[in-house]
Short mmCIF file of N, CA and C in Angstrom, two decimals:
data_model
loop_
_atom_site.label_atom_id
_atom_site.label_comp_id
_atom_site.label_asym_id
_atom_site.label_seq_id
_atom_site.Cartn_x
_atom_site.Cartn_y
_atom_site.Cartn_z
N MET A 1 7.62 24.78 2.28
CA MET A 1 6.42 24.26 2.90
C MET A 1 6.62 22.77 3.16
N LYS A 2 6.32 22.35 4.34
CA LYS A 2 6.50 20.96 4.73
C LYS A 2 5.32 20.12 4.26
N ALA A 3 5.63 18.95 3.69
CA ALA A 3 4.57 18.07 3.20
C ALA A 3 3.81 17.46 4.37
N GLU A 4 2.51 17.33 4.20
CA GLU A 4 1.69 16.73 5.24
C GLU A 4 1.88 15.22 5.27
N LYS A 5 1.82 14.64 6.45
CA LYS A 5 1.91 13.19 6.59
C LYS A 5 0.53 12.64 6.88
N TYR A 6 0.27 11.51 6.31
CA TYR A 6 -1.01 10.84 6.51
C TYR A 6 -0.76 9.47 7.10
N HIS A 7 -1.66 9.03 7.94
CA HIS A 7 -1.58 7.71 8.56
C HIS A 7 -2.80 6.90 8.14
N ILE A 8 -2.57 5.65 7.85
CA ILE A 8 -3.67 4.77 7.47
C ILE A 8 -3.55 3.51 8.32
N TYR A 9 -4.65 3.09 8.86
CA TYR A 9 -4.67 1.92 9.73
C TYR A 9 -5.43 0.81 9.01
N LEU A 10 -4.72 -0.28 8.72
CA LEU A 10 -5.30 -1.40 7.99
C LEU A 10 -5.05 -2.70 8.73
N SER A 11 -5.98 -3.63 8.57
CA SER A 11 -5.75 -4.97 9.11
C SER A 11 -4.80 -5.69 8.15
N GLU A 12 -4.31 -6.85 8.54
CA GLU A 12 -3.41 -7.61 7.69
C GLU A 12 -4.09 -7.99 6.38
N GLN A 13 -5.36 -8.32 6.43
CA GLN A 13 -6.10 -8.69 5.23
C GLN A 13 -6.22 -7.49 4.29
N GLU A 14 -6.54 -6.33 4.83
CA GLU A 14 -6.66 -5.13 4.02
C GLU A 14 -5.32 -4.74 3.41
N ARG A 15 -4.25 -4.86 4.19
CA ARG A 15 -2.91 -4.55 3.71
C ARG A 15 -2.54 -5.47 2.55
N SER A 16 -2.85 -6.73 2.70
CA SER A 16 -2.57 -7.71 1.65
C SER A 16 -3.35 -7.38 0.38
N GLN A 17 -4.60 -6.97 0.53
CA GLN A 17 -5.43 -6.63 -0.62
C GLN A 17 -4.89 -5.40 -1.35
N VAL A 18 -4.42 -4.41 -0.61
CA VAL A 18 -3.86 -3.21 -1.22
C VAL A 18 -2.61 -3.56 -2.03
N ILE A 19 -1.74 -4.37 -1.45
CA ILE A 19 -0.52 -4.78 -2.15
C ILE A 19 -0.88 -5.56 -3.41
N GLN A 20 -1.84 -6.47 -3.31
CA GLN A 20 -2.26 -7.26 -4.48
C GLN A 20 -2.84 -6.35 -5.56
N PHE A 21 -3.63 -5.36 -5.18
CA PHE A 21 -4.19 -4.42 -6.15
C PHE A 21 -3.09 -3.64 -6.85
N LEU A 22 -2.09 -3.18 -6.10
CA LEU A 22 -1.00 -2.42 -6.71
C LEU A 22 -0.21 -3.28 -7.69
N ILE A 23 -0.01 -4.54 -7.37
CA ILE A 23 0.69 -5.45 -8.28
C ILE A 23 -0.13 -5.67 -9.54
N GLU A 24 -1.44 -5.85 -9.39
CA GLU A 24 -2.31 -6.01 -10.57
C GLU A 24 -2.31 -4.76 -11.43
N LEU A 25 -2.34 -3.59 -10.81
CA LEU A 25 -2.30 -2.34 -11.55
C LEU A 25 -1.00 -2.21 -12.32
N LYS A 26 0.10 -2.57 -11.69
CA LYS A 26 1.39 -2.53 -12.36
C LYS A 26 1.42 -3.47 -13.56
N ASN A 27 0.89 -4.67 -13.39
CA ASN A 27 0.85 -5.63 -14.49
C ASN A 27 -0.01 -5.12 -15.64
N ASP A 28 -1.14 -4.48 -15.33
CA ASP A 28 -2.00 -3.91 -16.37
C ASP A 28 -1.27 -2.80 -17.14
N LEU A 29 -0.54 -1.96 -16.41
CA LEU A 29 0.20 -0.89 -17.08
C LEU A 29 1.31 -1.44 -17.96
N ILE A 30 1.98 -2.50 -17.50
CA ILE A 30 3.01 -3.13 -18.32
C ILE A 30 2.40 -3.71 -19.59
N ALA A 31 1.23 -4.35 -19.46
CA ALA A 31 0.55 -4.93 -20.62
C ALA A 31 0.16 -3.85 -21.63
N GLN A 32 -0.15 -2.65 -21.15
CA GLN A 32 -0.53 -1.54 -22.02
C GLN A 32 0.69 -0.81 -22.58
N GLY A 33 1.87 -1.15 -22.07
CA GLY A 33 3.09 -0.48 -22.53
C GLY A 33 3.29 0.89 -21.92
N ARG A 34 2.70 1.13 -20.75
CA ARG A 34 2.80 2.43 -20.08
C ARG A 34 3.83 2.36 -18.96
N TYR A 35 4.22 3.52 -18.48
CA TYR A 35 5.19 3.62 -17.40
C TYR A 35 4.58 3.18 -16.07
N THR A 36 5.39 2.53 -15.23
CA THR A 36 4.92 2.05 -13.93
C THR A 36 5.65 2.73 -12.78
N ASP A 37 6.33 3.82 -13.05
CA ASP A 37 7.15 4.47 -12.02
C ASP A 37 6.34 4.89 -10.80
N ALA A 38 5.18 5.49 -11.00
CA ALA A 38 4.38 5.97 -9.87
C ALA A 38 3.88 4.80 -9.02
N VAL A 39 3.43 3.74 -9.68
CA VAL A 39 2.94 2.57 -8.95
C VAL A 39 4.10 1.91 -8.20
N ASP A 40 5.26 1.86 -8.82
CA ASP A 40 6.44 1.29 -8.15
C ASP A 40 6.77 2.06 -6.87
N ASP A 41 6.73 3.40 -6.96
CA ASP A 41 7.04 4.23 -5.80
C ASP A 41 6.05 3.98 -4.66
N VAL A 42 4.77 3.92 -4.98
CA VAL A 42 3.75 3.69 -3.95
C VAL A 42 3.91 2.29 -3.36
N LEU A 43 4.18 1.31 -4.20
CA LEU A 43 4.34 -0.06 -3.73
C LEU A 43 5.54 -0.18 -2.79
N ILE A 44 6.63 0.46 -3.12
CA ILE A 44 7.81 0.43 -2.26
C ILE A 44 7.53 1.12 -0.93
N LYS A 45 6.91 2.30 -0.98
CA LYS A 45 6.60 3.01 0.26
C LYS A 45 5.64 2.20 1.14
N PHE A 46 4.68 1.56 0.50
CA PHE A 46 3.68 0.81 1.25
C PHE A 46 4.28 -0.42 1.91
N THR A 47 5.17 -1.12 1.20
CA THR A 47 5.75 -2.34 1.77
C THR A 47 6.81 -2.03 2.81
N LYS A 48 7.45 -0.86 2.73
CA LYS A 48 8.47 -0.50 3.71
C LYS A 48 7.89 0.26 4.91
N ALA A 49 6.60 0.56 4.87
CA ALA A 49 5.99 1.32 5.95
C ALA A 49 6.05 0.54 7.26
N ARG A 50 6.26 1.25 8.32
CA ARG A 50 6.37 0.65 9.63
C ARG A 50 5.01 0.13 10.07
N LYS A 51 5.02 -1.06 10.64
CA LYS A 51 3.78 -1.65 11.15
C LYS A 51 3.68 -1.35 12.63
N LYS A 52 2.51 -1.00 13.07
CA LYS A 52 2.29 -0.67 14.46
C LYS A 52 1.00 -1.33 14.91
N LYS A 53 1.07 -2.08 15.99
CA LYS A 53 -0.12 -2.71 16.53
C LYS A 53 -0.87 -1.71 17.39
N ILE A 54 -2.17 -1.64 17.17
CA ILE A 54 -2.99 -0.75 17.96
C ILE A 54 -4.19 -1.53 18.49
N THR A 55 -4.77 -1.03 19.53
CA THR A 55 -5.96 -1.63 20.08
C THR A 55 -7.13 -0.70 19.82
N VAL A 56 -8.21 -1.28 19.30
CA VAL A 56 -9.39 -0.49 19.01
C VAL A 56 -10.38 -0.72 20.14
N ARG A 57 -10.83 0.39 20.71
CA ARG A 57 -11.80 0.29 21.81
C ARG A 57 -13.11 0.88 21.35
N TYR A 58 -14.16 0.11 21.53
CA TYR A 58 -15.50 0.58 21.19
C TYR A 58 -16.20 1.01 22.47
N ILE A 59 -16.72 2.21 22.48
CA ILE A 59 -17.38 2.74 23.68
C ILE A 59 -18.87 2.76 23.46
#
């Protein structure tokens, strides 16, 4: 079975906030002595994701 792909459209500010949240989450997990593997994977995928400029039209 093929995995579904999802697309998310964020502004630069929103993208920056998501990255900052993931870094804070990772730091909290490190402080608790827990594994950060899942957060690391999401952070890597998110930062390597292709950026695409789109135009939003309001009708």
